[in-house]
Coordinates of C-alpha atoms in Angstrom, one line a residue:
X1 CA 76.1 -7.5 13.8
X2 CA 73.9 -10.7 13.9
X3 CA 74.1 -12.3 10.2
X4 CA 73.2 -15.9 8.5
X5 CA 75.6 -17.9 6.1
X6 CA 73.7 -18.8 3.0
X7 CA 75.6 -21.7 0.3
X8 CA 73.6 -23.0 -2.5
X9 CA 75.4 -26.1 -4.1
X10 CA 75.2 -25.7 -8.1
X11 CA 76.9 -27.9 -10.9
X12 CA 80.3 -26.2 -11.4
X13 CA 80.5 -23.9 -8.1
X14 CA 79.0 -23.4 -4.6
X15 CA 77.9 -19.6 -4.0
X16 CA 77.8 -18.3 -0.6
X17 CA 76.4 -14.6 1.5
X18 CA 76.4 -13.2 4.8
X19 CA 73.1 -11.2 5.3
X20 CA 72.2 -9.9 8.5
X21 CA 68.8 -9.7 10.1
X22 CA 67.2 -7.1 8.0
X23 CA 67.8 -8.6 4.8
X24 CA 71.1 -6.6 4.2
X25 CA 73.6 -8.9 1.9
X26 CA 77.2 -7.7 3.5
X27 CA 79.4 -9.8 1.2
X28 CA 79.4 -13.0 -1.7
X29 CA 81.2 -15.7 -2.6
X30 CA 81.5 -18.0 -5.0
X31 CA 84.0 -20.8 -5.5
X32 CA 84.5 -22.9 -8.7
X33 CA 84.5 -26.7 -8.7
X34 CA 87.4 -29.0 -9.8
X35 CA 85.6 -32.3 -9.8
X36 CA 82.2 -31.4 -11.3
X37 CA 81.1 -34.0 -13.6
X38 CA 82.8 -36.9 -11.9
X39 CA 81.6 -39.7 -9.1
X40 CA 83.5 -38.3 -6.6
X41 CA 82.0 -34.6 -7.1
X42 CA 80.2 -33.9 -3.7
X43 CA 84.2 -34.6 -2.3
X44 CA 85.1 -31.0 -2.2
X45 CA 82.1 -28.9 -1.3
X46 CA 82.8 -28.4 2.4
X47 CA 86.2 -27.3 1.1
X48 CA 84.4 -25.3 -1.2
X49 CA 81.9 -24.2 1.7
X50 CA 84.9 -23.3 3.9
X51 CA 87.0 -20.9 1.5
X52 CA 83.2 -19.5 0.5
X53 CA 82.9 -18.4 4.2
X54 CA 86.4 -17.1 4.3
X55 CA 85.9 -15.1 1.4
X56 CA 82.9 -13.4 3.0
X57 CA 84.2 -13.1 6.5
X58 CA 87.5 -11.5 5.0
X59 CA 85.4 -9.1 2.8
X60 CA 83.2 -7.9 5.2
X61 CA 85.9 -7.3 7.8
X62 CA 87.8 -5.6 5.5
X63 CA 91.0 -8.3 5.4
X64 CA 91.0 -9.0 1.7
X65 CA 91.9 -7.6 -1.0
X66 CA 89.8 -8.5 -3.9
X67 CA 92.5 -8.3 -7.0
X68 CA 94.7 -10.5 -4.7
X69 CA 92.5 -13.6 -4.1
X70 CA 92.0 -13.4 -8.1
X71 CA 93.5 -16.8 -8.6
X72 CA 92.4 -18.3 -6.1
X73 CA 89.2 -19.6 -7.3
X74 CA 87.4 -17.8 -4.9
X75 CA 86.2 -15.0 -6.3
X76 CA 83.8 -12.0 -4.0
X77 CA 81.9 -8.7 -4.8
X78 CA 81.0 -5.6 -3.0
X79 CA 77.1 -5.6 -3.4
X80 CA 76.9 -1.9 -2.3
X81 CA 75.9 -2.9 1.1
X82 CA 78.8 -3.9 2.8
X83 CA 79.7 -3.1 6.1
X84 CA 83.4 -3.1 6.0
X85 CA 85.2 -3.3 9.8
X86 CA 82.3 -4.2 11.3
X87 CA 81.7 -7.0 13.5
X88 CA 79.8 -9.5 12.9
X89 CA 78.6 -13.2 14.3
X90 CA 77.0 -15.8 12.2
X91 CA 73.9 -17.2 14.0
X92 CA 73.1 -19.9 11.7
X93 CA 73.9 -21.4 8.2
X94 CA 71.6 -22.5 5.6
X95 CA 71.7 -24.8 2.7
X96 CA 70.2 -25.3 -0.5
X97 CA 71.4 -27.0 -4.2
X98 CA 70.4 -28.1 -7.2
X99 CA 67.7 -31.5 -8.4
X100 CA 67.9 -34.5 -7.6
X101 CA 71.7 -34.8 -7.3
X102 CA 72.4 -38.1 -5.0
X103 CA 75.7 -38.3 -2.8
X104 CA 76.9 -41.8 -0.4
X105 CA 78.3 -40.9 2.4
X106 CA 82.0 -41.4 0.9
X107 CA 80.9 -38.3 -1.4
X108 CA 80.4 -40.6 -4.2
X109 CA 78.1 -39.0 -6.3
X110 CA 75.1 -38.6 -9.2
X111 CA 75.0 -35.8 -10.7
X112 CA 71.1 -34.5 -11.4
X113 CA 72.4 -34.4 -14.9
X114 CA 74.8 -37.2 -15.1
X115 CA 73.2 -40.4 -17.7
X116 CA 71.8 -43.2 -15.8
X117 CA 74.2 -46.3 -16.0
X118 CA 73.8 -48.7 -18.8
X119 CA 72.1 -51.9 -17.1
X120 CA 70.5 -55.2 -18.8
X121 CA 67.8 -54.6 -16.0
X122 CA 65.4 -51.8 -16.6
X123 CA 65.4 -49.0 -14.7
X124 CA 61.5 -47.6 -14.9
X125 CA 60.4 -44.4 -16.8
X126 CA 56.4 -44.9 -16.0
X127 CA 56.8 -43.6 -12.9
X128 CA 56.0 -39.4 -12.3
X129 CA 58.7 -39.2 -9.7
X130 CA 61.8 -37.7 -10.7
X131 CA 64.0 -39.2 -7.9
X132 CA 63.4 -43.0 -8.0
X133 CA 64.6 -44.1 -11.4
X134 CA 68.2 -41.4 -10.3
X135 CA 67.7 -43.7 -6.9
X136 CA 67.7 -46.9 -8.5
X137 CA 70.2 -45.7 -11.2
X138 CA 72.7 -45.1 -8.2
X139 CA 72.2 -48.3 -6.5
X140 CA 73.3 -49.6 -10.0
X141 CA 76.1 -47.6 -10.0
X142 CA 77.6 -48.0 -7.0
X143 CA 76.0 -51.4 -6.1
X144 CA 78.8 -52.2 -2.7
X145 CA 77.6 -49.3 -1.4
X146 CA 73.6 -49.6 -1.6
X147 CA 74.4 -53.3 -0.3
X148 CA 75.4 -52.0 3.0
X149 CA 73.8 -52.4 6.4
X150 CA 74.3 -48.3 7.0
X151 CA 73.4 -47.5 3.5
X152 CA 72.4 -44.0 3.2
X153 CA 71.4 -41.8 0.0
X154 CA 71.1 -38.2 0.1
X155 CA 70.3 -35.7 -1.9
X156 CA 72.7 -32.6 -2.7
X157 CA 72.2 -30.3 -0.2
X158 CA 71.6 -32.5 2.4
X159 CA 74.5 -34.3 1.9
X160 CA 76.4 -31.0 2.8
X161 CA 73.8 -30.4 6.1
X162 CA 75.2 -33.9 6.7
X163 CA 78.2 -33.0 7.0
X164 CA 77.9 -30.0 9.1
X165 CA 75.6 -31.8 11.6
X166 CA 75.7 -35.6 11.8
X167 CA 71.9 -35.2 10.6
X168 CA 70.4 -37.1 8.4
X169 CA 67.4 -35.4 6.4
X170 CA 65.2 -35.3 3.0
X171 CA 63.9 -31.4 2.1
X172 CA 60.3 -31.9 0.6
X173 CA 59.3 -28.2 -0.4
X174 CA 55.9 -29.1 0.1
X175 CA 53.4 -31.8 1.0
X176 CA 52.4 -31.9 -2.7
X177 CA 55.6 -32.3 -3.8
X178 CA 55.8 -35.9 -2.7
X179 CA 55.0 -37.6 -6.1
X180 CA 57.8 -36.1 -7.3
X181 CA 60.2 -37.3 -4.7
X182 CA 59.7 -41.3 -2.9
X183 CA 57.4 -43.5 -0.9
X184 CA 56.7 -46.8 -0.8
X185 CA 53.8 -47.2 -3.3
X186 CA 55.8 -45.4 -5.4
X187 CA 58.1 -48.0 -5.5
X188 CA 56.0 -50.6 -5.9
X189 CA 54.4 -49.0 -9.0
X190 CA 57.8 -48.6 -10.3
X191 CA 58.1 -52.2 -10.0
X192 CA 59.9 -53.0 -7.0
X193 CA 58.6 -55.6 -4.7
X194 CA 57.3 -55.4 -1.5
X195 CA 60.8 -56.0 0.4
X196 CA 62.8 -54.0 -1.9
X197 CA 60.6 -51.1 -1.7
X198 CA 61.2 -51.1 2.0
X199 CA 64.6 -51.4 1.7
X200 CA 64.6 -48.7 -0.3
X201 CA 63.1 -46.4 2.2
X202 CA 65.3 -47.4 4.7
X203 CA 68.2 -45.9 2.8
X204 CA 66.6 -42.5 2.8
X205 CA 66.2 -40.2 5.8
X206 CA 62.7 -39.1 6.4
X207 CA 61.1 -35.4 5.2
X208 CA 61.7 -32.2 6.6
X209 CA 60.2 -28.6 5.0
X210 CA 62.2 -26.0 4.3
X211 CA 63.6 -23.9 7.4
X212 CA 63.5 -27.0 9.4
X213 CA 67.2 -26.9 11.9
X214 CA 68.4 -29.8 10.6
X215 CA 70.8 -30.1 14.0
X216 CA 73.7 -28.0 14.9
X217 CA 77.2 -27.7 13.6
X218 CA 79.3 -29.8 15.0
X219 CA 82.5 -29.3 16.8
X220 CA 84.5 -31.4 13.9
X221 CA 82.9 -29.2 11.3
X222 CA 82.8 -26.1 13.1
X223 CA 87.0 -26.5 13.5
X224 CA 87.3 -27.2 9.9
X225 CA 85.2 -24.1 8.6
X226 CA 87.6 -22.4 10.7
X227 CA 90.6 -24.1 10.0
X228 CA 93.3 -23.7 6.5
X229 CA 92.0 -20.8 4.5
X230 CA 89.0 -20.3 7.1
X231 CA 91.1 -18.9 9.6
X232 CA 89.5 -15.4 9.9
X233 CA 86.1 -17.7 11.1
X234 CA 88.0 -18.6 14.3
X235 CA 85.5 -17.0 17.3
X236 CA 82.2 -16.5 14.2
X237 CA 81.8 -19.8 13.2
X238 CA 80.5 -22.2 16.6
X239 CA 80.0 -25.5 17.3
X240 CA 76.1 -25.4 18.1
X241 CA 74.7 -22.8 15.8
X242 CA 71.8 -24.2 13.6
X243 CA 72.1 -25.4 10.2
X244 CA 69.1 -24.7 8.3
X245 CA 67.4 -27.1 5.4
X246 CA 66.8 -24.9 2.4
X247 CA 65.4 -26.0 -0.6
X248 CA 66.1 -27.3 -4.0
X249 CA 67.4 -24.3 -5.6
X250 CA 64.5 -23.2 -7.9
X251 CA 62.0 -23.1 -5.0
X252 CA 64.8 -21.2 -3.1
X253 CA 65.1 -18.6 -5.9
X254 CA 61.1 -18.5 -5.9
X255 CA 61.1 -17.6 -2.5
X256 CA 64.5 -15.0 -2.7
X257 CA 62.7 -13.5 -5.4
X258 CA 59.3 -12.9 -3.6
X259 CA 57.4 -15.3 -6.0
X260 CA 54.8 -16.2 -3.6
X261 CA 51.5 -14.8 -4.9
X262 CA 49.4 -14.9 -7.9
X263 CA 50.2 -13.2 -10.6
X264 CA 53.6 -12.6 -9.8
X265 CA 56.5 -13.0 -12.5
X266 CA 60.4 -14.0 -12.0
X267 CA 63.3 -14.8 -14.5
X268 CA 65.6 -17.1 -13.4
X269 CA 68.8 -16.9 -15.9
X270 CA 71.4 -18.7 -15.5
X271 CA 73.1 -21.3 -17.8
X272 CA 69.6 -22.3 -18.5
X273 CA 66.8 -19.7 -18.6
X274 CA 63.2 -20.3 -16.6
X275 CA 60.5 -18.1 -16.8
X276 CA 58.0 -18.5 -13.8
X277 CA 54.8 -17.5 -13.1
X278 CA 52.8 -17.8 -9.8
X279 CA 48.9 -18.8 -9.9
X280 CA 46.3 -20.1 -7.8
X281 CA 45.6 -22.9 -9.9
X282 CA 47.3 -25.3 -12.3
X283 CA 47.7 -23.8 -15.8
X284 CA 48.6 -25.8 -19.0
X285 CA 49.5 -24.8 -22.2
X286 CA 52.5 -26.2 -24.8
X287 CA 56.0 -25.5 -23.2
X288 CA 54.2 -25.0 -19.9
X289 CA 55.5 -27.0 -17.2
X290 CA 53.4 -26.8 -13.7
X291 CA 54.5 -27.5 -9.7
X292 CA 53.3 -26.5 -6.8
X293 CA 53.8 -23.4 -5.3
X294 CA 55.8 -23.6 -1.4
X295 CA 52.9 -21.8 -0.9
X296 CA 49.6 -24.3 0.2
X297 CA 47.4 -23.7 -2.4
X298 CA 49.3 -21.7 -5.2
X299 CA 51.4 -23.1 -7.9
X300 CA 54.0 -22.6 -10.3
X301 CA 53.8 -22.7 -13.8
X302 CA 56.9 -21.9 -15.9
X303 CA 58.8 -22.0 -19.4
X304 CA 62.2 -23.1 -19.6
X305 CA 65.3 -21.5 -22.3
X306 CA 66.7 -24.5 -22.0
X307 CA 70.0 -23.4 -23.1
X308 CA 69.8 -19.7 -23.1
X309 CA 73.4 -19.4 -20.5
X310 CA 74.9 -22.0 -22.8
X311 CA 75.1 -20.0 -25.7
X312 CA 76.2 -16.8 -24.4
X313 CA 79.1 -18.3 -22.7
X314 CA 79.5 -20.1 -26.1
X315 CA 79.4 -17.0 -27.9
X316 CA 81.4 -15.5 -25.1
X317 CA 84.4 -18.1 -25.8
X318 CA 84.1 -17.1 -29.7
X319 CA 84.9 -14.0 -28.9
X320 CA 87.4 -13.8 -26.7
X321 CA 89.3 -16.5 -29.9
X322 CA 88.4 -12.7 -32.3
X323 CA 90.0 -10.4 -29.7
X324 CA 92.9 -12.9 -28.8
X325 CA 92.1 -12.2 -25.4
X326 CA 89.4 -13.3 -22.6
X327 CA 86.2 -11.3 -22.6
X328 CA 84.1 -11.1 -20.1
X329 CA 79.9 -11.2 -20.3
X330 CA 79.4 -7.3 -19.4
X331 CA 82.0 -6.3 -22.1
X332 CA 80.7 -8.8 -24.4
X333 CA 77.5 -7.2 -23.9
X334 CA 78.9 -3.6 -25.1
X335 CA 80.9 -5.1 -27.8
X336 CA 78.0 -6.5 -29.0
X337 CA 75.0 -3.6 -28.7
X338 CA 77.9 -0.9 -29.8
X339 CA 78.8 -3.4 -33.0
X340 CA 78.3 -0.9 -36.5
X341 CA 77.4 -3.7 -38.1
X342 CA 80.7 -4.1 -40.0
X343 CA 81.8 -7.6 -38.5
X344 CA 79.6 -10.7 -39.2
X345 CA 80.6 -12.4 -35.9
X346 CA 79.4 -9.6 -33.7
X347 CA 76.2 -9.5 -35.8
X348 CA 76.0 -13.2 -35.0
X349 CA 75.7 -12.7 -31.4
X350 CA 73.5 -9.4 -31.8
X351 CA 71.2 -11.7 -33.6
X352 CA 71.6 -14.4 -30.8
X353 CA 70.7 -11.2 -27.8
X354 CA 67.9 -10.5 -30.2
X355 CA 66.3 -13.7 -30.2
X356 CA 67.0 -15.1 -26.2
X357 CA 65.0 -12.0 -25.9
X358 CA 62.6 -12.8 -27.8
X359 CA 62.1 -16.3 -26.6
X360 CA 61.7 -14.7 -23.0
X361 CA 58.8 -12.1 -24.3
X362 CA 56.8 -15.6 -26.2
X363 CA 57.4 -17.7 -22.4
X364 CA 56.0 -14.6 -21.1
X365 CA 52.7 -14.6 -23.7
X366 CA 52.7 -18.3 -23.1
X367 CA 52.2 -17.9 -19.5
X368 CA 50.1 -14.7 -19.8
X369 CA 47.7 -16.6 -22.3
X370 CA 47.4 -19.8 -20.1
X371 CA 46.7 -17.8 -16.6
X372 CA 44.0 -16.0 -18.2
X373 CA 41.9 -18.8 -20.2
X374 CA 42.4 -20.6 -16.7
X375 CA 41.2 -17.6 -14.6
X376 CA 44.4 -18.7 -12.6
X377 CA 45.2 -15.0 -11.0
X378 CA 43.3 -12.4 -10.1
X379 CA 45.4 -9.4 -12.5
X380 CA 48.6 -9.6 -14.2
X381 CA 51.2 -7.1 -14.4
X382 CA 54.2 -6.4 -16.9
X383 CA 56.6 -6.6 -14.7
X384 CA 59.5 -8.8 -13.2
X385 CA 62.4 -9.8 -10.7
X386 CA 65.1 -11.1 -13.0
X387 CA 67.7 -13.2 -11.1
X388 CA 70.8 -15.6 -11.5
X389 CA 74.3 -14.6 -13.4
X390 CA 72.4 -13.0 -16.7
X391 CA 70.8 -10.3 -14.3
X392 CA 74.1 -9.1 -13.5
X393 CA 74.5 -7.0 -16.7
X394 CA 72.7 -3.7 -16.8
X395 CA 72.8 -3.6 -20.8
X396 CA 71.5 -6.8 -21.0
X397 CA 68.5 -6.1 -18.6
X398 CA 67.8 -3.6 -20.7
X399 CA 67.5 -4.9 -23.8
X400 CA 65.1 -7.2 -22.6
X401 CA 63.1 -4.8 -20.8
X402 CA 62.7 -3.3 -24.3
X403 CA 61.8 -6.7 -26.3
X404 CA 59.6 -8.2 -23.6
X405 CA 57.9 -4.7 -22.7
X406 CA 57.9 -5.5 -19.0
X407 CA 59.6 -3.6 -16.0
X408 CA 62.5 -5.7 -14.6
X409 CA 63.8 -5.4 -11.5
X410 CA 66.8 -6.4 -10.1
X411 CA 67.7 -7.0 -6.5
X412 CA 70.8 -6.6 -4.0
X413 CA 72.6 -10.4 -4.5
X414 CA 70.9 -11.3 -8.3
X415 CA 71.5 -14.8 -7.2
X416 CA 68.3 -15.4 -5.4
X417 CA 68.7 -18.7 -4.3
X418 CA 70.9 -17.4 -1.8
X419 CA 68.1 -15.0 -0.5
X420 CA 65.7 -17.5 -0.4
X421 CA 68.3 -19.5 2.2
X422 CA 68.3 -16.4 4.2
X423 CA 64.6 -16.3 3.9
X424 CA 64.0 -19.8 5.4
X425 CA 67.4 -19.1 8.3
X426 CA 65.5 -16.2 9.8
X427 CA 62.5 -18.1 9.8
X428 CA 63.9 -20.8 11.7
X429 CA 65.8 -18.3 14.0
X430 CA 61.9 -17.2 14.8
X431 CA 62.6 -13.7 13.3
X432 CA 59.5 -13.9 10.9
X433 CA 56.4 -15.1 11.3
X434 CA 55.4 -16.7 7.9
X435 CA 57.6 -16.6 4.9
X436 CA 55.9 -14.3 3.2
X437 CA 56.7 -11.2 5.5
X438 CA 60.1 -12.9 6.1
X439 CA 60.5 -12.4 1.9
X440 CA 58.8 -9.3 2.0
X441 CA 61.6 -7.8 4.2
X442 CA 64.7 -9.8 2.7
X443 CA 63.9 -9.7 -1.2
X444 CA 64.6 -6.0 -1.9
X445 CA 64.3 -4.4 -5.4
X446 CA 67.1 -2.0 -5.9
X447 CA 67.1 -1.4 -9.6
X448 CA 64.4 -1.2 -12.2
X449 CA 64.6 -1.1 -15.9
X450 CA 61.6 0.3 -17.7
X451 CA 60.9 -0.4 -21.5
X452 CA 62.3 2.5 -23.8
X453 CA 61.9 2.6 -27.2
X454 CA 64.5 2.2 -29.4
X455 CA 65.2 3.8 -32.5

């Protein structure tokens, strides 16, 4: 069975799928980070990327046992389409990850969300890219480094393609994109002169879109993947298969989750919460933040929860302190919806269900209101893909099905970044055409909650 390793690089873990070449996800992964947060993070994600793979390969070849490999901190998940004792070869890999984290080629490392360093020379904040004052912030933290002949910066996921290839790349999602990212005149109106500004650009590789081969894997990374804990990838994983750019991860989960024509609404919930819409022309509105669409010509406006994941996995540790014992989010969820109202705490984080739910049914208004005065899409329906680790509960779903009055859907692997990566490795693998009927035969709805009415 032909298939395509999809990693998507996030703060505190790397999360990894096999999918084959109809769309079918045949295993997960996902691996937790030790060294999130520190200089030094970007160190251990081809470690990460290797036990991800393992994880998968052992799953779907039916070598693992799940409850075994519980401490292991990789952890895997039978999406329901898994093709147990079947073989399989892996014809390319693809990458994405999150903003504008930037890596050295030592792994040292900015996190997208780490502070700039403190600096007696200004770092700009005029400018509307996102990425030069983070670039300039890491040539201030690691100044030896930026000084070098061979300096290169890189941005998260290409950092890992990097690594797998020898290749040196920057994903822009799309031509419009590039205010957001670098150039020269950029610099300059940041305040750079003429020769640092060049400098500058030297230090970063030049743009490539999305499902660009970024090179091959080479043999010192292909005997790696398949080396340690990657042993069942001896004879899968080849020297010379393509690695694949992907994209920052919330164009990735735009495209996994089919996002890619007016009018269409996604949910992206993970530790932060992002409600997108898709529309053929910019849209404003307070709380409305618009980018371009992947798609020439179409953009993206959304609402972000900023914190929305934050505070259930807050809640979630409060909890598990009342019970004595850990609790996980789905039977947090049922303690929670079953709660007769006798315990304050548990009406706490009713309340707190109650009112993300709420705050996703105003984005969507917001969004609804803005789209219409602007005669950005043609018709709007109440309905939605919902994706990222919050989709994963049923009873949660639900409930917001109920507040928000739309029709969710849910797909195969909620974590549509991944199915986005798949998305752009069959399009490089010349399977698809265009990415939209590459998404239209990857990004599968499989389970759909419909508002009820609740007594």
């Amino acid at each position: 069975m032909n298939s395509v390793f999809c990693a998507d690089i996030g703060t505190s873990s790397l999360k990894a799928a096999l999918v084959d070449f109809s769309g079918r996800v045949l295993a997960f992964s996902r691996v937790q980070f030790g060294l999130f947060y520190t200089d030094h993070a970007a160190g251990e994600w081809l470690g990460a990327l290797r036990k991800a793979l393992a994880g998968c390969i052992s799953f779907v070849g039916g070598g693992a046992d799940i409850r075994a490999t519980a401490g292991t901190g990789v952890s895997f998940a039978n999406t329901g389409a898994s093709g147990q004792g079947t073989q399989i070869s892996i014809d390319a890999i693809c990458i994405s990850g999150n903003g504008p984290t930037l890596c050295a080629r030592d792994g040292s490392t900015l996190l997208w969300n780490a502070s700039l360093p403190n600096s007696t020379d200004s770092i700009p904040t005029n400018t509307r890219s996102i990425y030069i004052p983070r670039i300039l912030g890491f040539a201030k933290k690691f100044p030896s480094y930026w000084q070098q002949k061979d300096c290169t910066v890189f941005s998260g996921p290409e950092y890992l393609i990097y690594l797998l290839t020898g290749a040196s790349v920057s994903i822009l999602p799309e031509e419009r994109f590039l205010e957001a990212y670098w150039s020269r005149e950029a610099f300059k109106e940041a305040g750079l002169s003429a020769e640092d500004a060049e400098d500058a650009m030297q230090k970063l590789p030049s743009f490539v879109p999305p499902a660009s081969i970024a090179g091959s894997l080479t043999k010192t990374a292909a005997e790696f993947l398949c080396g340690g804990e990657g042993e069942c990838a001896v004879g899968l994983v080849k020297d010379g298969i393509p690695v694949v750019c992907g994209a920052p991860d919330f164009i990735s989960a735009l495209v996994g989750t089919n996002t890619l024509r007016a009018g269409l609404f996604c949910d992206r919930a993970g530790s932060s919460e992002g409600i997108n819409l898709c529309t053929s022309k910019p849209v404003a509105g307070q709380g409305i933040r618009t980018l371009p669409s992947i798609i020439p010509g179409l953009w993206n406006a959304s609402v972000l929860l900023p914190e929305s994941g934050e505070r259930f996995c807050a809640y979630k540790e409060k909890i598990s302190r009342l019970y004595a014992r850990p609790i996980s989010l789905d039977e947090m969820v049922q303690i929670l919806l079953e709660s007769d109202g006798s315990l304050a705490e548990l009406d706490q984080g009713k309340y707190l269900m109650l009112q993300t739910a709420m705050m996703v049914r105003d984005g969507l208004n917001a969004l609804r209101r803005a789209a219409e005065e602007s005669a950005a899409v043609p018709a709007l329906k109440t309905e939605m893909t919902v994706t990222g680790g919050q989709a994963e509960n049923a009873l949660w779903n639900q409930m917001k099905a109920n507040v928000t009055g739309y029709t969710l859907y849910t797909q195969s692997l909620v974590h549509a970044e991944l199915t986005g990566d798949a998305v752009f490795a069959l399009l490089a693998l010349g399977l698809y055409k265009d990415i939209h009927s590459a998404a239209a035969a990857v990004c599968k709805r499989e389970v759909c909650y419909e508002p009820q009415e609740v007594s």
